[in-house]
Amino acid sequence: MNMRNVSVFGLGYVGLTFAICLASKGFNVIGVDVDKFKIDLISNGKIPFHEPGLNELLDEVLRNGNFRCTDNYWTAITESSISFICVGTPSKPDGSIDLKYVKNVSTDVGTVLKYKDMYHLIVVRSTVTPGTTRNLVRKVVEHLSGKKCGFHFGLCMNPEFLREGSAVHDIFHSDRVIIGEFDSKSGDLLESFYSNFYGSHTPPILRTSLENAELIKYANNAFLAMKISFINELANICEYIGNTDVKVIAKGIGLDHRVNPSFLNAGLGWGGSCFPKDVQALISFAKNLNYDPILLNAVKKVNDLQPYRAVDMAKKLLGKLKNKKIAILGLAFKPGTDDMRNAVSIKIVNRLVEEGARVVVYDPVAMDNARKIFGNNVVYADSSIQCIKGCDCCIIVTEWDEFRYLKPEVFVKYMRFPAVIDGRRIFDPSKFLGRVKYVAIGLGL
Ligand code: UGA
């Protein structure tokens, strides 16, 4: 069995990045997706989303023939020895996750394995709640193939920890590899697969049960979300006290190695396709077990309210917002991506529009996505300068580097009333205070 022949199911941001990175290390990778349009796009060297460094790698692996895409799951499974399931697990209206795509791929794998004589390793990389790999994937594959898990085929759960915008870096410089295994043979095979991929740079590998691996993924995202909600709550408290600055508080506690400084940047809240979905899914999962997740609920509640702090600040500065012209700098849920899923900018812009403000928006890469969300409700600017021109207030919503270079004089020159709400703490208060009207998250004046 040649563990260098790999199929990756689901060519979204996780699957495609992973597939291309494997291919760039000489693995022979077949990417599988049901979306023909996407397959054509990728086969022609185009990445359907913004991810730094990925286009160059795609060109390379298409050129050297290590990567190809197809919607033919049959050949993909027969021509590979290991299949990674990387399909999405979107939220259902009640906050629990929809497992239909995981089930579809399990069905494909089970159907083909019925006719495949060789051992095949199945690895779930999609974010799934505890029990899914054992009770859904294993059962579907066993049922359709008539074969036995742990004997004819292997099964692992191997969560991913990629951040959008630095996904390529995160794959090559992973902090750890978590291997949830159905049996030790499956775990041994996946461990040697990763030793092969990382070579002398293999990160620590933790081998455990399928359920632990599934829960580690949720625990990881929920913990990071908790850190941010914690510092955001502290930021809100700071705003009621003179001479305080949440940035200094974060620095002070971050110097304690038990706390660690990362993910303590206070702001307008966390968004994206992962934290909101995963925190909510863990809450729903716990509730279904009849456990009330008090802390997780609070983490979410702080975050639900945090974007509106910017709107409240605008009201304090301007009084009624009706007919006030407000500039929004940054729309993506974080810098380095065009992704606006659950971006806090959506809540802020919608609330401002509801209050009758005239909103002008600008983002270096997310404008196409913004148009789909805001339609004709806002004005779209081509640059940050054009965005702030003639405005009564400017809110920094996403901390893109290009905004950090904006000097107070620029706001004074172009705005009607130079008021800046620093929602991501990108400016030095000592340079802004006294030159423009400056208020910032977590700055107690
Ligand atoms: C997150 C995790 O960081 C990844 O490890 C995980 O693999 C991924 O979810 C996933 O589950 O797929 P991502 O959603 O790309 O990655 O974004 P992060 O960089 O974690 O940022 C999430 C949100 O938190 C953003 O809105 C960001 O602006 C916000 N944030 C982050 C803060 O407000 N403050 C911080 O200090 C850090």
PDB file of N, CA, C and O and ligand atoms in Angstrom, residues 13-14 127 160-166 170 176 217 220-221 224-225 227-228 231-232 261-276 278 303 332-335 337 342-344 397-399 424, ligand 1:
ATOM      1  N   TYR A  13     -11.739  25.750   1.735  1.00  0.00           N
ATOM      2  CA  TYR A  13     -10.475  26.350   2.153  1.00  0.00           C
ATOM      3  C   TYR A  13      -9.567  25.363   2.903  1.00  0.00           C
ATOM      4  O   TYR A  13      -8.359  25.284   2.650  1.00  0.00           O
ATOM      5  N   VAL A  14     -10.154  24.495   3.733  1.00  0.00           N
ATOM      6  CA  VAL A  14      -9.341  23.516   4.475  1.00  0.00           C
ATOM      7  C   VAL A  14      -8.811  22.436   3.534  1.00  0.00           C
ATOM      8  O   VAL A  14      -7.607  22.171   3.486  1.00  0.00           O
ATOM      9  N   THR A 127     -14.673  19.409  10.933  1.00  0.00           N
ATOM     10  CA  THR A 127     -14.968  19.627  12.348  1.00  0.00           C
ATOM     11  C   THR A 127     -16.309  18.977  12.677  1.00  0.00           C
ATOM     12  O   THR A 127     -17.354  19.405  12.169  1.00  0.00           O
ATOM     13  N   GLU A 160      -8.064  19.878  12.051  1.00  0.00           N
ATOM     14  CA  GLU A 160      -7.107  20.866  11.511  1.00  0.00           C
ATOM     15  C   GLU A 160      -7.193  22.137  12.340  1.00  0.00           C
ATOM     16  O   GLU A 160      -8.230  22.421  12.944  1.00  0.00           O
ATOM     17  N   PHE A 161      -6.084  22.890  12.336  1.00  0.00           N
ATOM     18  CA  PHE A 161      -6.044  24.124  13.126  1.00  0.00           C
ATOM     19  C   PHE A 161      -5.563  25.302  12.276  1.00  0.00           C
ATOM     20  O   PHE A 161      -4.833  26.164  12.750  1.00  0.00           O
ATOM     21  N   LEU A 162      -5.938  25.301  11.009  1.00  0.00           N
ATOM     22  CA  LEU A 162      -5.464  26.355  10.095  1.00  0.00           C
ATOM     23  C   LEU A 162      -6.222  27.645  10.323  1.00  0.00           C
ATOM     24  O   LEU A 162      -7.424  27.637  10.520  1.00  0.00           O
ATOM     25  N   ARG A 163      -5.466  28.742  10.236  1.00  0.00           N
ATOM     26  CA  ARG A 163      -6.123  30.054  10.283  1.00  0.00           C
ATOM     27  C   ARG A 163      -6.217  30.588   8.864  1.00  0.00           C
ATOM     28  O   ARG A 163      -5.251  30.484   8.093  1.00  0.00           O
ATOM     29  N   GLU A 164      -7.352  31.149   8.524  1.00  0.00           N
ATOM     30  CA  GLU A 164      -7.467  31.788   7.209  1.00  0.00           C
ATOM     31  C   GLU A 164      -6.437  32.901   7.134  1.00  0.00           C
ATOM     32  O   GLU A 164      -6.210  33.612   8.110  1.00  0.00           O
ATOM     33  N   GLY A 165      -5.835  33.032   5.977  1.00  0.00           N
ATOM     34  CA  GLY A 165      -4.844  34.088   5.796  1.00  0.00           C
ATOM     35  C   GLY A 165      -3.429  33.614   6.102  1.00  0.00           C
ATOM     36  O   GLY A 165      -2.469  34.212   5.652  1.00  0.00           O
ATOM     37  N   SER A 166      -3.303  32.540   6.896  1.00  0.00           N
ATOM     38  CA  SER A 166      -1.953  31.991   7.112  1.00  0.00           C
ATOM     39  C   SER A 166      -2.011  30.467   7.089  1.00  0.00           C
ATOM     40  O   SER A 166      -1.242  29.795   7.768  1.00  0.00           O
ATOM     41  N   ASP A 170       0.523  27.640   8.449  1.00  0.00           N
ATOM     42  CA  ASP A 170       0.055  26.813   9.569  1.00  0.00           C
ATOM     43  C   ASP A 170       0.191  25.318   9.272  1.00  0.00           C
ATOM     44  O   ASP A 170       0.439  24.526  10.185  1.00  0.00           O
ATOM     45  N   ARG A 176       1.122  21.015  16.563  1.00  0.00           N
ATOM     46  CA  ARG A 176       0.941  19.614  16.930  1.00  0.00           C
ATOM     47  C   ARG A 176       0.046  18.931  15.909  1.00  0.00           C
ATOM     48  O   ARG A 176      -0.668  19.592  15.137  1.00  0.00           O
ATOM     49  N   LYS A 217     -10.748  19.736  18.910  1.00  0.00           N
ATOM     50  CA  LYS A 217     -10.956  20.807  17.923  1.00  0.00           C
ATOM     51  C   LYS A 217     -11.916  21.883  18.465  1.00  0.00           C
ATOM     52  O   LYS A 217     -11.648  23.084  18.396  1.00  0.00           O
ATOM     53  N   ASN A 220     -10.369  23.773  21.445  1.00  0.00           N
ATOM     54  CA  ASN A 220      -9.335  24.722  21.012  1.00  0.00           C
ATOM     55  C   ASN A 220      -9.950  26.042  20.551  1.00  0.00           C
ATOM     56  O   ASN A 220      -9.566  27.120  21.002  1.00  0.00           O
ATOM     57  N   ASN A 221     -10.930  25.950  19.662  1.00  0.00           N
ATOM     58  CA  ASN A 221     -11.559  27.180  19.163  1.00  0.00           C
ATOM     59  C   ASN A 221     -12.335  27.901  20.259  1.00  0.00           C
ATOM     60  O   ASN A 221     -12.305  29.125  20.356  1.00  0.00           O
ATOM     61  N   LEU A 224      -9.877  29.785  22.543  1.00  0.00           N
ATOM     62  CA  LEU A 224      -9.372  31.027  21.930  1.00  0.00           C
ATOM     63  C   LEU A 224     -10.464  32.096  21.915  1.00  0.00           C
ATOM     64  O   LEU A 224     -10.206  33.272  22.204  1.00  0.00           O
ATOM     65  N   ALA A 225     -11.685  31.688  21.583  1.00  0.00           N
ATOM     66  CA  ALA A 225     -12.808  32.639  21.587  1.00  0.00           C
ATOM     67  C   ALA A 225     -13.012  33.186  22.994  1.00  0.00           C
ATOM     68  O   ALA A 225     -13.300  34.374  23.186  1.00  0.00           O
ATOM     69  N   LYS A 227     -10.682  33.568  25.285  1.00  0.00           N
ATOM     70  CA  LYS A 227      -9.615  34.543  25.574  1.00  0.00           C
ATOM     71  C   LYS A 227     -10.003  35.910  25.017  1.00  0.00           C
ATOM     72  O   LYS A 227      -9.843  36.931  25.676  1.00  0.00           O
ATOM     73  N   ILE A 228     -10.525  35.913  23.794  1.00  0.00           N
ATOM     74  CA  ILE A 228     -10.873  37.198  23.163  1.00  0.00           C
ATOM     75  C   ILE A 228     -12.055  37.840  23.893  1.00  0.00           C
ATOM     76  O   ILE A 228     -12.043  39.041  24.183  1.00  0.00           O
ATOM     77  N   ILE A 231     -10.803  39.404  27.123  1.00  0.00           N
ATOM     78  CA  ILE A 231     -10.081  40.678  27.010  1.00  0.00           C
ATOM     79  C   ILE A 231     -11.027  41.775  26.521  1.00  0.00           C
ATOM     80  O   ILE A 231     -10.884  42.940  26.896  1.00  0.00           O
ATOM     81  N   ASN A 232     -12.023  41.405  25.714  1.00  0.00           N
ATOM     82  CA  ASN A 232     -13.005  42.407  25.279  1.00  0.00           C
ATOM     83  C   ASN A 232     -13.841  42.897  26.471  1.00  0.00           C
ATOM     84  O   ASN A 232     -14.171  44.076  26.566  1.00  0.00           O
ATOM     85  N   PRO A 261       0.612  35.742  25.643  1.00  0.00           N
ATOM     86  CA  PRO A 261       0.088  37.002  25.078  1.00  0.00           C
ATOM     87  C   PRO A 261      -0.818  36.870  23.849  1.00  0.00           C
ATOM     88  O   PRO A 261      -1.532  37.818  23.521  1.00  0.00           O
ATOM     89  N   SER A 262      -0.835  35.714  23.173  1.00  0.00           N
ATOM     90  CA  SER A 262      -1.591  35.689  21.914  1.00  0.00           C
ATOM     91  C   SER A 262      -3.103  35.591  22.157  1.00  0.00           C
ATOM     92  O   SER A 262      -3.563  35.097  23.183  1.00  0.00           O
ATOM     93  N   PHE A 263      -3.843  36.095  21.173  1.00  0.00           N
ATOM     94  CA  PHE A 263      -5.312  36.143  21.218  1.00  0.00           C
ATOM     95  C   PHE A 263      -5.821  36.969  22.398  1.00  0.00           C
ATOM     96  O   PHE A 263      -6.861  36.674  22.988  1.00  0.00           O
ATOM     97  N   LEU A 264      -5.066  38.006  22.719  1.00  0.00           N
ATOM     98  CA  LEU A 264      -5.515  38.951  23.744  1.00  0.00           C
ATOM     99  C   LEU A 264      -5.635  40.346  23.138  1.00  0.00           C
ATOM    100  O   LEU A 264      -5.489  41.336  23.845  1.00  0.00           O
ATOM    101  N   ASN A 265      -5.867  40.417  21.823  1.00  0.00           N
ATOM    102  CA  ASN A 265      -6.074  41.724  21.208  1.00  0.00           C
ATOM    103  C   ASN A 265      -7.545  42.079  21.313  1.00  0.00           C
ATOM    104  O   ASN A 265      -8.395  41.448  20.686  1.00  0.00           O
ATOM    105  N   ALA A 266      -7.820  43.093  22.118  1.00  0.00           N
ATOM    106  CA  ALA A 266      -9.218  43.511  22.280  1.00  0.00           C
ATOM    107  C   ALA A 266      -9.692  44.185  20.992  1.00  0.00           C
ATOM    108  O   ALA A 266      -8.906  44.764  20.248  1.00  0.00           O
ATOM    109  N   GLY A 267     -10.982  44.081  20.730  1.00  0.00           N
ATOM    110  CA  GLY A 267     -11.511  44.692  19.510  1.00  0.00           C
ATOM    111  C   GLY A 267     -13.018  44.658  19.489  1.00  0.00           C
ATOM    112  O   GLY A 267     -13.675  44.732  20.538  1.00  0.00           O
ATOM    113  N   LEU A 268     -13.556  44.511  18.280  1.00  0.00           N
ATOM    114  CA  LEU A 268     -15.014  44.547  18.119  1.00  0.00           C
ATOM    115  C   LEU A 268     -15.623  43.147  18.093  1.00  0.00           C
ATOM    116  O   LEU A 268     -16.786  42.979  17.742  1.00  0.00           O
ATOM    117  N   GLY A 269     -14.789  42.143  18.441  1.00  0.00           N
ATOM    118  CA  GLY A 269     -15.334  40.790  18.537  1.00  0.00           C
ATOM    119  C   GLY A 269     -14.773  39.852  17.492  1.00  0.00           C
ATOM    120  O   GLY A 269     -14.153  40.281  16.530  1.00  0.00           O
ATOM    121  N   TRP A 270     -15.005  38.571  17.710  1.00  0.00           N
ATOM    122  CA  TRP A 270     -14.522  37.553  16.775  1.00  0.00           C
ATOM    123  C   TRP A 270     -15.612  37.173  15.779  1.00  0.00           C
ATOM    124  O   TRP A 270     -16.801  37.190  16.085  1.00  0.00           O
ATOM    125  N   GLY A 271     -15.146  36.852  14.558  1.00  0.00           N
ATOM    126  CA  GLY A 271     -16.092  36.451  13.514  1.00  0.00           C
ATOM    127  C   GLY A 271     -15.475  35.323  12.710  1.00  0.00           C
ATOM    128  O   GLY A 271     -14.630  34.587  13.206  1.00  0.00           O
ATOM    129  N   GLY A 272     -15.915  35.204  11.459  1.00  0.00           N
ATOM    130  CA  GLY A 272     -15.342  34.178  10.584  1.00  0.00           C
ATOM    131  C   GLY A 272     -16.218  32.953  10.493  1.00  0.00           C
ATOM    132  O   GLY A 272     -17.319  32.884  11.051  1.00  0.00           O
ATOM    133  N   SER A 273     -15.694  31.956   9.794  1.00  0.00           N
ATOM    134  CA  SER A 273     -16.501  30.764   9.545  1.00  0.00           C
ATOM    135  C   SER A 273     -16.306  29.725  10.643  1.00  0.00           C
ATOM    136  O   SER A 273     -16.971  28.693  10.635  1.00  0.00           O
ATOM    137  N   CYS A 274     -15.409  29.990  11.592  1.00  0.00           N
ATOM    138  CA  CYS A 274     -15.078  28.931  12.553  1.00  0.00           C
ATOM    139  C   CYS A 274     -15.538  29.211  13.976  1.00  0.00           C
ATOM    140  O   CYS A 274     -16.354  28.463  14.517  1.00  0.00           O
ATOM    141  N   PHE A 275     -15.017  30.276  14.588  1.00  0.00           N
ATOM    142  CA  PHE A 275     -15.348  30.514  16.004  1.00  0.00           C
ATOM    143  C   PHE A 275     -16.863  30.583  16.240  1.00  0.00           C
ATOM    144  O   PHE A 275     -17.374  29.884  17.124  1.00  0.00           O
ATOM    145  N   PRO A 276     -17.597  31.417  15.492  1.00  0.00           N
ATOM    146  CA  PRO A 276     -19.037  31.511  15.777  1.00  0.00           C
ATOM    147  C   PRO A 276     -19.743  30.164  15.623  1.00  0.00           C
ATOM    148  O   PRO A 276     -20.549  29.765  16.471  1.00  0.00           O
ATOM    149  N   ASP A 278     -18.394  27.099  15.698  1.00  0.00           N
ATOM    150  CA  ASP A 278     -17.931  26.051  16.606  1.00  0.00           C
ATOM    151  C   ASP A 278     -18.370  26.299  18.052  1.00  0.00           C
ATOM    152  O   ASP A 278     -18.732  25.362  18.761  1.00  0.00           O
ATOM    153  N   ASN A 303     -19.531  38.386  22.892  1.00  0.00           N
ATOM    154  CA  ASN A 303     -19.207  38.621  21.483  1.00  0.00           C
ATOM    155  C   ASN A 303     -20.391  39.129  20.663  1.00  0.00           C
ATOM    156  O   ASN A 303     -20.218  39.924  19.741  1.00  0.00           O
ATOM    157  N   ALA A 332     -13.609  42.629   6.023  1.00  0.00           N
ATOM    158  CA  ALA A 332     -13.319  41.195   6.187  1.00  0.00           C
ATOM    159  C   ALA A 332     -13.310  40.852   7.677  1.00  0.00           C
ATOM    160  O   ALA A 332     -13.046  41.710   8.514  1.00  0.00           O
ATOM    161  N   PHE A 333     -13.563  39.583   8.007  1.00  0.00           N
ATOM    162  CA  PHE A 333     -13.657  39.250   9.440  1.00  0.00           C
ATOM    163  C   PHE A 333     -12.323  39.376  10.143  1.00  0.00           C
ATOM    164  O   PHE A 333     -12.271  39.466  11.369  1.00  0.00           O
ATOM    165  N   LYS A 334     -11.251  39.411   9.365  1.00  0.00           N
ATOM    166  CA  LYS A 334      -9.927  39.707   9.908  1.00  0.00           C
ATOM    167  C   LYS A 334      -9.031  40.060   8.723  1.00  0.00           C
ATOM    168  O   LYS A 334      -9.408  39.806   7.568  1.00  0.00           O
ATOM    169  N   PRO A 335      -7.841  40.624   8.960  1.00  0.00           N
ATOM    170  CA  PRO A 335      -6.983  40.969   7.826  1.00  0.00           C
ATOM    171  C   PRO A 335      -6.443  39.711   7.133  1.00  0.00           C
ATOM    172  O   PRO A 335      -6.415  38.644   7.743  1.00  0.00           O
ATOM    173  N   THR A 337      -7.722  38.198   4.492  1.00  0.00           N
ATOM    174  CA  THR A 337      -8.726  37.355   3.843  1.00  0.00           C
ATOM    175  C   THR A 337      -9.827  38.243   3.260  1.00  0.00           C
ATOM    176  O   THR A 337     -10.005  39.385   3.708  1.00  0.00           O
ATOM    177  N   ASN A 342     -19.843  35.940   8.978  1.00  0.00           N
ATOM    178  CA  ASN A 342     -19.944  36.363  10.386  1.00  0.00           C
ATOM    179  C   ASN A 342     -18.976  37.481  10.753  1.00  0.00           C
ATOM    180  O   ASN A 342     -18.506  37.565  11.895  1.00  0.00           O
ATOM    181  N   ALA A 343     -18.655  38.316   9.781  1.00  0.00           N
ATOM    182  CA  ALA A 343     -17.772  39.455  10.079  1.00  0.00           C
ATOM    183  C   ALA A 343     -18.542  40.447  10.939  1.00  0.00           C
ATOM    184  O   ALA A 343     -19.732  40.696  10.699  1.00  0.00           O
ATOM    185  N   VAL A 344     -17.855  41.045  11.915  1.00  0.00           N
ATOM    186  CA  VAL A 344     -18.556  42.005  12.779  1.00  0.00           C
ATOM    187  C   VAL A 344     -18.968  43.236  11.982  1.00  0.00           C
ATOM    188  O   VAL A 344     -19.901  43.952  12.356  1.00  0.00           O
ATOM    189  N   VAL A 397     -12.689  48.855  11.542  1.00  0.00           N
ATOM    190  CA  VAL A 397     -13.356  47.593  11.882  1.00  0.00           C
ATOM    191  C   VAL A 397     -12.423  46.392  11.688  1.00  0.00           C
ATOM    192  O   VAL A 397     -12.478  45.420  12.436  1.00  0.00           O
ATOM    193  N   THR A 398     -11.567  46.439  10.659  1.00  0.00           N
ATOM    194  CA  THR A 398     -10.594  45.349  10.443  1.00  0.00           C
ATOM    195  C   THR A 398      -9.199  45.965  10.397  1.00  0.00           C
ATOM    196  O   THR A 398      -8.992  46.984   9.721  1.00  0.00           O
ATOM    197  N   GLU A 399      -8.269  45.335  11.086  1.00  0.00           N
ATOM    198  CA  GLU A 399      -6.951  45.939  11.263  1.00  0.00           C
ATOM    199  C   GLU A 399      -5.982  45.645  10.105  1.00  0.00           C
ATOM    200  O   GLU A 399      -4.892  45.124  10.311  1.00  0.00           O
ATOM    201  N   ARG A 424     -10.026  48.470  16.542  1.00  0.00           N
ATOM    202  CA  ARG A 424      -9.044  47.373  16.607  1.00  0.00           C
ATOM    203  C   ARG A 424      -7.716  47.807  17.209  1.00  0.00           C
ATOM    204  O   ARG A 424      -6.722  47.090  17.111  1.00  0.00           O
TER     205      ARG A 424
HETATM  206  C1  UGA B   1      -9.628  29.858  13.722  1.00  0.00           C
HETATM  207  C2  UGA B   1      -8.508  29.228  14.566  1.00  0.00           C
HETATM  208  O1  UGA B   1      -7.543  30.218  14.951  1.00  0.00           O
HETATM  209  C3  UGA B   1      -7.818  28.104  13.798  1.00  0.00           C
HETATM  210  O2  UGA B   1      -6.852  27.468  14.644  1.00  0.00           O
HETATM  211  C4  UGA B   1      -8.875  27.075  13.361  1.00  0.00           C
HETATM  212  O3  UGA B   1      -8.297  26.023  12.595  1.00  0.00           O
HETATM  213  C5  UGA B   1      -9.918  27.780  12.509  1.00  0.00           C
HETATM  214  O4  UGA B   1     -10.520  28.827  13.288  1.00  0.00           O
HETATM  215  C6  UGA B   1     -10.929  26.730  12.104  1.00  0.00           C
HETATM  216  O5  UGA B   1     -11.627  26.213  12.969  1.00  0.00           O
HETATM  217  O6  UGA B   1     -10.928  26.326  10.939  1.00  0.00           O
HETATM  218  P1  UGA B   1      -9.705  31.684  11.792  1.00  0.00           P
HETATM  219  O7  UGA B   1     -11.188  31.602  11.895  1.00  0.00           O
HETATM  220  O8  UGA B   1      -9.065  31.689  10.455  1.00  0.00           O
HETATM  221  O9  UGA B   1      -9.015  30.489  12.610  1.00  0.00           O
HETATM  222  O10 UGA B   1      -9.309  33.066  12.472  1.00  0.00           O
HETATM  223  P2  UGA B   1      -8.489  33.594  13.742  1.00  0.00           P
HETATM  224  O11 UGA B   1      -7.214  34.140  13.298  1.00  0.00           O
HETATM  225  O12 UGA B   1      -8.455  32.592  14.819  1.00  0.00           O
HETATM  226  O13 UGA B   1      -9.446  34.807  14.158  1.00  0.00           O
HETATM  227  C7  UGA B   1     -10.801  34.595  14.528  1.00  0.00           C
HETATM  228  C8  UGA B   1     -11.458  35.873  14.938  1.00  0.00           C
HETATM  229  O14 UGA B   1     -10.949  36.328  16.183  1.00  0.00           O
HETATM  230  C9  UGA B   1     -11.254  37.030  13.964  1.00  0.00           C
HETATM  231  O15 UGA B   1     -12.460  37.724  13.811  1.00  0.00           O
HETATM  232  C10 UGA B   1     -10.218  37.896  14.640  1.00  0.00           C
HETATM  233  O16 UGA B   1     -10.327  39.255  14.272  1.00  0.00           O
HETATM  234  C11 UGA B   1     -10.575  37.689  16.095  1.00  0.00           C
HETATM  235  N1  UGA B   1      -9.452  37.929  17.016  1.00  0.00           N
HETATM  236  C12 UGA B   1      -8.369  37.115  16.993  1.00  0.00           C
HETATM  237  C13 UGA B   1      -9.539  38.967  17.937  1.00  0.00           C
HETATM  238  O17 UGA B   1     -10.525  39.723  17.980  1.00  0.00           O
HETATM  239  N2  UGA B   1      -8.496  39.146  18.817  1.00  0.00           N
HETATM  240  C14 UGA B   1      -7.401  38.345  18.833  1.00  0.00           C
HETATM  241  O18 UGA B   1      -6.508  38.560  19.682  1.00  0.00           O
HETATM  242  C15 UGA B   1      -7.331  37.313  17.890  1.00  0.00           C
END
